[in-house]
CSV table of C-alpha atoms in Angstrom, one decimal:
chain,number,residue,atom,x,y,z
A,253,MET,CA,30.9,-74.6,-1.8
A,254,ALA,CA,29.2,-76.6,0.0
A,255,ARG,CA,29.9,-80.5,-0.1
A,256,LEU,CA,32.1,-81.4,2.9
A,257,SER,CA,35.2,-81.6,0.5
A,258,ASP,CA,35.1,-78.3,-0.3
A,259,PHE,CA,36.1,-77.2,3.4
A,260,ALA,CA,39.4,-77.1,5.4
A,261,PRO,CA,40.1,-80.3,6.5
A,262,ASP,CA,39.5,-79.3,10.2
A,263,TYR,CA,36.2,-77.7,9.3
A,264,ALA,CA,34.9,-80.4,7.6
A,265,VAL,CA,35.5,-82.8,10.2
A,266,HIS,CA,33.7,-80.4,12.5
A,267,LEU,CA,31.1,-80.2,10.2
A,268,ARG,CA,30.9,-84.0,9.5
A,269,GLU,CA,30.5,-84.8,13.3
A,270,LEU,CA,27.7,-82.1,14.0
A,271,PRO,CA,24.8,-83.9,15.3
A,272,LEU,CA,22.0,-84.5,12.8
A,273,PRO,CA,18.4,-85.1,13.4
A,274,SER,CA,17.1,-88.3,12.4
A,275,PHE,CA,13.4,-89.1,12.2
A,276,GLY,CA,13.2,-92.1,10.4
A,277,THR,CA,10.5,-91.2,8.0
A,278,THR,CA,10.1,-88.6,5.6
A,279,PRO,CA,6.7,-87.0,5.9
A,280,TRP,CA,4.8,-85.9,2.6
A,281,THR,CA,2.1,-83.3,1.8
A,282,PRO,CA,1.1,-83.0,-1.8
A,283,ALA,CA,2.0,-79.5,-3.0
A,284,PRO,CA,-0.6,-77.2,-4.4
A,285,ALA,CA,-0.2,-75.9,-8.3
A,286,LEU,CA,2.4,-73.2,-7.8
A,287,THR,CA,-0.2,-70.8,-9.6
A,288,ARG,CA,-2.4,-71.4,-7.0
A,289,ALA,CA,0.2,-71.9,-4.2
A,290,ARG,CA,0.1,-69.5,-1.0
A,291,VAL,CA,3.9,-69.4,-0.1
A,292,ALA,CA,5.3,-68.5,3.1
A,293,VAL,CA,9.2,-68.1,3.9
A,294,ILE,CA,10.6,-69.5,7.0
A,295,SER,CA,14.1,-68.6,7.9
A,296,THR,CA,16.3,-69.9,10.3
A,297,ALA,CA,18.8,-66.9,10.0
A,298,GLY,CA,17.8,-65.2,13.4
A,299,LEU,CA,16.1,-62.5,11.6
A,300,HIS,CA,13.4,-60.3,13.6
A,301,ARG,CA,11.8,-56.8,13.6
A,302,ARG,CA,13.7,-54.0,14.8
A,303,GLY,CA,12.7,-53.8,18.3
A,304,ASP,CA,12.1,-57.4,18.8
A,305,PRO,CA,13.8,-59.2,21.4
A,306,GLU,CA,17.1,-60.7,19.8
A,307,PHE,CA,17.7,-64.4,19.3
A,308,ALA,CA,19.5,-65.9,22.6
A,309,GLY,CA,20.1,-69.2,20.7
A,310,GLY,CA,19.1,-72.8,21.6
A,311,LEU,CA,15.5,-71.8,23.0
A,312,GLY,CA,13.3,-72.7,20.0
A,313,ASP,CA,11.5,-69.6,20.0
A,314,TYR,CA,10.3,-67.7,16.7
A,315,ARG,CA,9.6,-64.1,15.4
A,316,ILE,CA,7.3,-62.8,13.1
A,317,LEU,CA,7.9,-61.0,9.9
A,318,PRO,CA,5.1,-59.2,8.0
A,319,SER,CA,4.7,-59.5,4.3
A,320,ASP,CA,4.8,-55.8,4.1
A,321,ILE,CA,7.8,-55.2,6.5
A,322,ALA,CA,10.3,-52.6,5.1
A,323,ASP,CA,14.0,-54.0,4.6
A,324,ALA,CA,15.1,-51.3,7.2
A,325,ASP,CA,13.0,-53.1,9.8
A,326,ILE,CA,15.0,-56.4,9.6
A,327,LEU,CA,17.8,-57.1,11.7
A,328,MET,CA,19.7,-60.5,12.5
A,329,SER,CA,20.8,-61.6,15.8
A,330,HIS,CA,21.9,-65.2,14.6
A,331,VAL,CA,24.3,-66.5,17.2
A,332,SER,CA,27.0,-67.7,15.0
A,333,VAL,CA,29.9,-65.9,12.9
A,334,ASN,CA,30.7,-68.8,10.7
A,335,PHE,CA,28.7,-67.6,7.9
A,336,ASP,CA,29.1,-64.4,5.8
A,337,ARG,CA,26.7,-61.7,7.0
A,338,SER,CA,28.0,-58.8,4.5
A,339,GLY,CA,25.7,-59.9,1.9
A,340,PHE,CA,22.8,-59.4,4.5
A,341,PHE,CA,23.9,-56.3,5.5
A,342,ASN,CA,23.7,-55.1,1.7
A,343,ASP,CA,20.5,-56.9,0.7
A,344,VAL,CA,18.1,-58.7,2.6
A,345,ASN,CA,16.8,-60.6,-0.4
A,346,VAL,CA,20.1,-62.9,0.3
A,347,VAL,CA,18.9,-64.6,3.0
A,348,PHE,CA,14.9,-63.5,3.0
A,349,PRO,CA,13.7,-63.2,-0.6
A,350,LEU,CA,10.5,-61.7,0.2
A,351,GLU,CA,10.8,-59.1,-2.6
A,352,ARG,CA,11.8,-61.8,-5.1
A,353,LEU,CA,8.6,-63.8,-3.7
A,354,HIS,CA,6.3,-60.7,-4.4
A,355,GLU,CA,7.6,-60.4,-7.9
A,356,LEU,CA,6.5,-64.1,-8.6
A,357,ALA,CA,3.2,-63.6,-7.3
A,358,ALA,CA,3.0,-60.1,-9.4
A,359,ALA,CA,3.8,-62.1,-12.4
A,360,GLY,CA,1.3,-64.9,-11.6
A,361,GLU,CA,3.9,-67.4,-11.5
A,362,ILE,CA,2.7,-68.3,-7.9
A,363,GLY,CA,-0.8,-67.8,-6.2
A,364,SER,CA,0.2,-65.1,-3.7
A,365,VAL,CA,2.7,-64.3,-0.8
A,366,ALA,CA,1.6,-65.1,2.8
A,367,ARG,CA,0.5,-62.2,5.4
A,368,TRP,CA,3.1,-63.6,7.9
A,369,HIS,CA,6.6,-65.2,7.4
A,370,TYR,CA,8.5,-66.9,10.1
A,371,SER,CA,12.1,-66.5,11.7
A,372,PHE,CA,13.8,-69.1,14.1
A,373,MET,CA,17.5,-69.1,15.1
A,374,GLY,CA,19.6,-71.9,13.4
A,375,ALA,CA,21.5,-74.5,15.0
A,376,THR,CA,18.5,-75.2,17.4
A,377,PRO,CA,18.3,-78.9,18.7
A,378,PRO,CA,15.2,-80.1,16.8
A,379,GLU,CA,13.1,-81.2,19.7
A,380,ARG,CA,13.1,-77.5,20.9
A,381,LEU,CA,11.7,-76.4,17.8
A,382,GLU,CA,8.9,-78.7,17.7
A,383,GLU,CA,6.2,-77.0,19.7
A,384,ALA,CA,6.9,-74.0,18.0
A,385,ALA,CA,6.8,-75.4,14.7
A,386,ILE,CA,3.6,-76.9,15.4
A,387,GLU,CA,2.2,-73.6,16.4
A,388,VAL,CA,3.5,-72.0,13.3
A,389,ALA,CA,1.7,-74.7,11.1
A,390,ARG,CA,-1.5,-73.5,12.8
A,391,LEU,CA,-0.9,-70.1,12.0
A,392,LEU,CA,0.2,-70.7,8.4
A,393,ARG,CA,-3.2,-72.9,8.0
A,394,GLU,CA,-5.3,-69.9,9.4
A,395,ASP,CA,-3.2,-67.8,6.9
A,396,GLY,CA,-4.3,-70.1,3.9
A,397,VAL,CA,-0.8,-71.0,3.5
A,398,ASP,CA,-0.1,-74.5,1.9
A,399,ALA,CA,3.6,-74.1,0.7
A,400,ALA,CA,6.6,-73.2,2.9
A,401,VAL,CA,10.1,-72.3,1.7
A,402,LEU,CA,12.5,-73.0,4.3
A,403,VAL,CA,15.7,-71.0,4.2
A,404,PRO,CA,18.7,-71.9,6.2
A,405,VAL,CA,22.0,-69.2,6.6
B,93,MET,CA,15.9,-77.0,8.6
B,94,GLY,CA,15.4,-80.7,9.1
B,95,GLY,CA,13.6,-80.5,12.4
B,96,LEU,CA,11.4,-77.7,10.9
B,97,SER,CA,10.3,-79.3,7.6
B,98,HIS,CA,9.5,-82.5,9.6
B,99,TYR,CA,7.1,-80.9,11.7
B,100,LEU,CA,5.5,-78.4,9.3
B,101,GLU,CA,5.2,-81.0,6.5
B,102,SER,CA,3.7,-83.4,9.3
B,103,ALA,CA,1.2,-80.7,9.9
B,104,GLY,CA,0.0,-80.5,6.2
B,105,ILE,CA,2.0,-77.8,4.8
B,106,ALA,CA,4.1,-78.8,2.0
B,107,THR,CA,7.6,-77.5,2.5
B,108,THR,CA,11.2,-77.3,0.4
B,109,GLY,CA,14.4,-75.9,1.7
B,110,ILE,CA,17.4,-74.8,0.5
B,111,SER,CA,20.2,-77.2,1.2
B,112,LEU,CA,23.8,-75.5,1.9
B,113,ILE,CA,25.5,-78.6,2.9
B,114,ARG,CA,24.5,-81.5,0.6
B,115,GLU,CA,25.6,-84.4,2.8
B,116,HIS,CA,23.9,-83.1,5.8
B,117,THR,CA,20.5,-83.3,3.6
B,118,GLU,CA,21.2,-86.6,2.5
B,119,ALA,CA,21.3,-87.7,6.0
B,120,ILE,CA,18.2,-85.7,7.2
B,121,LYS,CA,16.0,-86.6,4.2
B,122,PRO,CA,13.6,-83.8,4.5
B,123,PRO,CA,10.9,-84.1,1.7
B,124,ARG,CA,12.2,-81.8,-0.9
B,125,ALA,CA,15.5,-79.8,-1.1
B,126,LEU,CA,17.4,-77.4,-3.6
B,127,TRP,CA,21.1,-77.6,-2.9
B,128,VAL,CA,22.9,-74.5,-3.8
B,129,PRO,CA,26.9,-74.2,-4.4
B,130,PHE,CA,26.8,-70.8,-2.5
B,131,GLU,CA,28.8,-69.3,0.4
B,132,PHE,CA,27.3,-69.7,3.9
B,133,GLY,CA,25.4,-66.8,4.7
B,134,ARG,CA,24.2,-66.1,1.1
B,135,PRO,CA,21.5,-69.1,0.6
B,136,PHE,CA,20.0,-66.8,-2.8
B,137,GLY,CA,23.4,-65.9,-4.0
B,138,PRO,CA,25.2,-62.5,-4.1
B,139,PRO,CA,23.4,-59.2,-2.8
B,140,HIS,CA,22.1,-56.9,-5.7
B,141,ALA,CA,21.5,-59.9,-8.1
B,142,ALA,CA,17.7,-59.9,-8.3
B,143,GLU,CA,17.3,-61.8,-11.7
B,144,PHE,CA,20.0,-64.4,-10.1
B,145,GLN,CA,18.0,-64.5,-6.7
B,146,ARG,CA,14.7,-64.9,-8.7
B,147,ASP,CA,16.1,-68.1,-10.5
B,148,VAL,CA,17.3,-69.8,-7.5
B,149,LEU,CA,13.7,-69.1,-5.8
B,150,ARG,CA,12.2,-70.4,-8.9
B,151,ALA,CA,14.5,-73.6,-8.9
B,152,LEU,CA,13.5,-73.9,-5.3
B,153,LEU,CA,9.7,-73.7,-5.8
B,154,GLY,CA,10.1,-75.9,-8.8
B,155,THR,CA,11.1,-78.7,-6.4
B,156,PHE,CA,7.0,-78.7,-5.4
B,157,ALA,CA,6.5,-80.6,-8.6
B,158,HIS,CA,8.1,-84.0,-7.3
B,159,GLU,CA,5.2,-86.4,-6.5
B,160,SER,CA,7.4,-88.3,-4.1
B,161,GLY,CA,10.2,-87.9,-1.9
B,162,PRO,CA,12.8,-87.3,-0.3
B,163,THR,CA,14.2,-85.4,-3.3
B,164,ILE,CA,17.5,-83.4,-3.5
B,165,ASP,CA,17.6,-80.8,-6.6
B,166,ASP,CA,20.9,-79.6,-7.5
B,167,TYR,CA,21.2,-75.6,-8.5
B,168,PRO,CA,23.3,-75.9,-11.6
B,169,HIS,CA,24.9,-72.5,-11.4
B,170,ASP,CA,27.7,-71.0,-9.2
B,171,ALA,CA,26.9,-67.6,-7.8
B,172,PRO,CA,28.2,-64.8,-9.9
B,173,ALA,CA,31.7,-63.5,-8.4
B,174,GLY,CA,31.4,-60.7,-5.9
B,175,GLY,CA,33.8,-58.2,-5.2
B,176,THR,CA,36.3,-56.8,-8.2
B,177,ASP,CA,38.0,-58.3,-10.9
B,178,GLU,CA,41.4,-57.4,-9.7
B,179,GLY,CA,40.5,-58.6,-5.9
B,180,TRP,CA,38.6,-56.0,-3.6
B,181,ALA,CA,40.8,-53.6,-1.6
B,182,CYS,CA,39.1,-50.9,1.0
B,183,ALA,CA,39.2,-47.6,-0.8
B,184,ILE,CA,39.8,-45.7,2.4
B,185,ASP,CA,43.3,-45.2,3.6
B,186,LEU,CA,43.0,-46.6,6.8
B,187,PRO,CA,46.2,-46.5,8.9
B,188,ALA,CA,48.1,-49.7,8.9
B,189,PRO,CA,46.9,-51.8,12.0
B,190,GLU,CA,50.3,-51.7,13.8
B,191,PRO,CA,50.4,-53.5,17.0
B,192,VAL,CA,48.7,-51.1,19.9
B,193,THR,CA,49.3,-52.2,23.5
B,194,ASP,CA,47.6,-50.0,25.7
B,195,LEU,CA,43.9,-48.9,26.1
B,196,GLU,CA,44.5,-45.3,25.3
B,197,ALA,CA,46.3,-46.0,22.0
B,198,ALA,CA,43.7,-48.3,21.1
B,199,LEU,CA,40.7,-45.9,21.7
B,200,VAL,CA,42.5,-43.3,19.7
B,201,ALA,CA,43.1,-45.6,16.9
B,202,THR,CA,39.4,-47.3,16.7
B,203,GLN,CA,37.9,-43.6,16.8
B,204,ARG,CA,40.0,-42.4,14.2
B,205,GLU,CA,38.9,-45.4,12.1
B,206,LEU,CA,35.5,-45.0,12.6
B,207,ALA,CA,35.5,-41.2,11.6
B,208,LEU,CA,37.3,-42.4,8.3
B,209,LEU,CA,34.7,-44.9,7.5
B,210,ARG,CA,31.6,-42.6,8.7
B,211,PRO,CA,31.2,-40.6,5.7
B,212,TRP,CA,30.9,-43.9,3.5
B,213,TYR,CA,28.6,-45.6,6.0
B,214,GLU,CA,26.3,-42.7,5.8
B,215,GLN,CA,26.4,-42.5,2.3
B,216,SER,CA,25.7,-46.2,2.1
B,217,ARG,CA,22.8,-45.7,4.3
B,218,ARG,CA,21.1,-42.9,2.3
B,219,THR,CA,21.7,-44.7,-0.8
B,220,ARG,CA,20.1,-48.1,0.4
B,221,GLY,CA,17.5,-46.8,2.9
B,222,ARG,CA,18.5,-49.3,5.7
B,223,THR,CA,21.3,-50.1,8.0
B,224,ALA,CA,21.5,-53.6,9.8
B,225,ILE,CA,22.9,-51.8,13.0
B,226,GLY,CA,20.5,-52.4,15.8
B,227,VAL,CA,21.0,-55.3,17.6
B,228,SER,CA,23.0,-54.2,20.5
B,229,GLY,CA,20.0,-51.5,21.1
B,230,LEU,CA,22.5,-48.8,20.4
B,231,PRO,CA,21.8,-46.6,17.5
B,232,PRO,CA,24.4,-46.0,14.7
B,233,GLU,CA,25.0,-42.9,15.8
B,234,GLN,CA,27.0,-44.6,18.9
B,235,VAL,CA,29.4,-46.7,16.9
B,236,ASP,CA,32.1,-44.8,18.9
B,237,GLU,CA,30.5,-46.0,22.1
B,238,MET,CA,30.5,-49.6,21.0
B,239,ALA,CA,33.6,-49.6,19.8
B,240,ALA,CA,35.1,-48.0,23.0
B,241,VAL,CA,33.3,-50.6,25.3
B,242,LEU,CA,34.9,-53.4,23.3
B,243,ALA,CA,38.4,-51.8,23.5
B,244,ARG,CA,37.9,-51.2,27.2
B,245,TYR,CA,36.9,-55.0,27.6
B,246,ALA,CA,39.9,-56.3,25.4
B,247,TYR,CA,42.5,-54.2,27.5
B,248,GLY,CA,41.0,-55.5,31.0
B,249,GLU,CA,38.4,-53.3,32.1
B,250,ASP,CA,35.0,-54.0,32.9
B,251,PRO,CA,33.0,-50.9,31.3
B,252,ALA,CA,29.3,-50.6,32.0
B,253,ALA,CA,26.9,-51.2,29.3
B,254,PRO,CA,25.7,-48.1,27.6
B,255,ALA,CA,22.4,-46.9,28.7
B,256,ALA,CA,20.7,-47.7,25.4
B,257,ALA,CA,22.1,-51.3,25.3
B,258,ARG,CA,19.5,-54.1,25.3
B,259,HIS,CA,21.6,-56.6,27.5
B,260,ALA,CA,24.2,-56.5,30.0
B,261,LEU,CA,28.0,-57.2,29.5
B,262,PRO,CA,29.5,-59.6,28.7
B,263,GLU,CA,26.5,-60.9,26.8
B,264,LEU,CA,26.4,-57.4,25.0
B,265,ILE,CA,29.7,-58.2,23.3
B,266,ARG,CA,28.5,-60.2,20.5
B,267,TYR,CA,25.7,-57.9,19.8
B,268,LEU,CA,28.3,-55.1,19.7
B,269,ALA,CA,30.4,-56.9,17.5
B,270,ASP,CA,27.4,-57.7,15.1
B,271,ASP,CA,26.7,-53.9,14.9
B,272,LEU,CA,30.2,-52.9,14.5
B,273,ARG,CA,30.6,-55.6,11.6
B,274,ALA,CA,27.5,-54.2,9.8
B,275,PHE,CA,29.0,-50.6,10.0
B,276,TYR,CA,32.2,-51.7,8.5
B,277,ALA,CA,30.5,-54.1,5.7
B,278,GLU,CA,28.1,-51.0,4.8
B,279,ALA,CA,30.7,-48.5,5.1
B,280,THR,CA,32.4,-50.6,2.1
B,281,ALA,CA,29.2,-50.9,-0.1
B,282,ALA,CA,29.4,-47.1,-1.3
B,283,GLN,CA,33.1,-46.6,-1.5
B,284,PRO,CA,34.6,-45.2,-5.0
B,285,GLY,CA,35.5,-47.9,-7.6
B,286,GLY,CA,31.8,-49.6,-7.4
B,287,GLY,CA,32.8,-52.9,-6.2
B,288,TYR,CA,32.3,-54.6,-2.6
B,289,PRO,CA,34.3,-57.3,-1.2
B,290,ASN,CA,33.2,-60.8,-1.4
B,291,PRO,CA,32.8,-62.9,1.8
B,292,VAL,CA,36.3,-63.8,2.1
B,293,GLU,CA,37.7,-60.3,1.1
B,294,PHE,CA,35.5,-58.8,4.0
B,295,ALA,CA,36.1,-60.9,6.7
B,296,ARG,CA,40.1,-61.0,6.1
B,297,TRP,CA,39.9,-56.9,5.9
B,298,PHE,CA,37.4,-56.6,8.9
B,299,LEU,CA,39.5,-59.0,10.9
B,300,THR,CA,43.1,-58.2,9.8
B,301,GLY,CA,43.1,-54.9,8.2
B,302,THR,CA,41.3,-52.9,10.8
B,303,ARG,CA,41.8,-51.7,14.5
B,304,ILE,CA,38.6,-53.2,15.1
B,305,GLY,CA,39.5,-56.4,14.1
B,306,ASP,CA,42.6,-56.4,16.7
B,307,VAL,CA,40.3,-55.4,19.4
B,308,LEU,CA,37.9,-58.5,18.6
B,309,PHE,CA,41.0,-60.5,18.9
B,310,ARG,CA,42.0,-59.4,22.1
B,311,VAL,CA,38.3,-59.8,23.4
B,312,ARG,CA,38.5,-63.2,22.3
B,313,ASP,CA,41.8,-63.6,24.2
B,314,ARG,CA,40.4,-62.6,27.1
B,315,LEU,CA,37.5,-64.5,27.3
B,316,VAL,CA,39.2,-67.8,26.2
B,317,ALA,CA,41.5,-67.2,29.2
B,318,THR,CA,38.9,-67.6,31.7
B,319,ASP,CA,37.5,-70.4,33.8
B,320,ASP,CA,34.0,-69.3,33.1
B,321,ARG,CA,32.7,-71.5,30.5
B,322,ARG,CA,29.7,-69.4,29.6
B,323,LEU,CA,32.5,-66.6,28.9
B,324,ARG,CA,34.5,-69.1,26.7
B,325,GLY,CA,31.3,-69.9,24.8
B,326,LEU,CA,30.8,-66.5,24.0
B,327,ALA,CA,34.2,-66.4,22.4
B,328,PHE,CA,33.6,-68.1,19.8
B,329,VAL,CA,30.8,-66.0,18.1
B,330,LEU,CA,33.4,-63.3,17.8
B,331,ILE,CA,35.6,-64.8,15.2
B,332,PRO,CA,34.6,-67.1,12.3
B,333,ARG,CA,36.3,-70.2,12.6
B,334,ALA,CA,38.1,-70.0,9.2
B,335,PHE,CA,39.7,-66.8,10.7
B,336,GLY,CA,40.6,-67.9,14.3
B,337,GLU,CA,44.5,-67.7,13.5
B,338,LEU,CA,44.6,-64.8,11.7
B,339,ARG,CA,45.9,-61.6,13.3
B,340,ALA,CA,46.6,-58.0,12.2
B,341,GLY,CA,50.0,-56.7,12.4
């Protein structure tokens, strides 16, 4: 895992034929030095707080995950079953490495951990994500975040 | 992730991301990426491997050192093996999932299976201080009812959604399946022997070694047999594509 040649032939064909976004250009924002960076995690694992509305898929909406959230309050309602969930069931950090990020901040390897982190539903057409992503970018800036790690599932 | 990285980076937030399929990342060209050779569902590697997860995170953050992009770094290590050296097997002696052809027998078999696993689910929940059950709206104490709803649907009935459910049927089906999958996965995490299954071992056992797996296949069969496109779509979020042809018994 995971180059296309690693998959069964029919699944590799399915993955190869998935429509992919094409933006023509790659935007670039200079990154801060890690020891000064304020870092947020952006997940597309369909994570949300217990009690939040579940993801329905394809809507481009997002959920907020506070930096002090307890593992016990994190649920996953991703629409796909074509990935392993047993890792997440046993350890949230497999998909949402908040505890690891706090450890790096405590060790001085990064500047600080964002107050808020965000979760989207994967496999959502990018044009449906644009409005929410622009809003999340504004919220990240208000939180002082200058570096985001994007984590698919 | 390509769309999100594009919009966030364009808005002034430096981004990097995990790449699970290198060819897709090469095509999408996000600003920075770290390709990892791990199973889908485990972008930071196996559970309960904090040092390994930290190393992946450091490598991911290390991509911020590039001065121009797009860039893709390759994480150099495979994930530590999950499961046991000999191959994982459920320590609980579940009855063999022999074919069951009527609802009453299926209800008895699924309730017995849940009863056998429940002490280990409860132990796991106490040890870890959490459960991933909850997306259906039903609490872990109602796993029997979750399984019964799915069994009734599998055998042709149209059961009512339980009072605590957050969704109506048939949409509730996938959330019930997710919660039951969590119950079975968490029950395996505390069993004697100390090992827990890797993703393939767990999926194979859950779908072909348990009575609830047979119920899920029957639910899928009912959904795909309809003329309702929405219901047929629901069928594809019950059984992983790689296991679609397997059946118990």
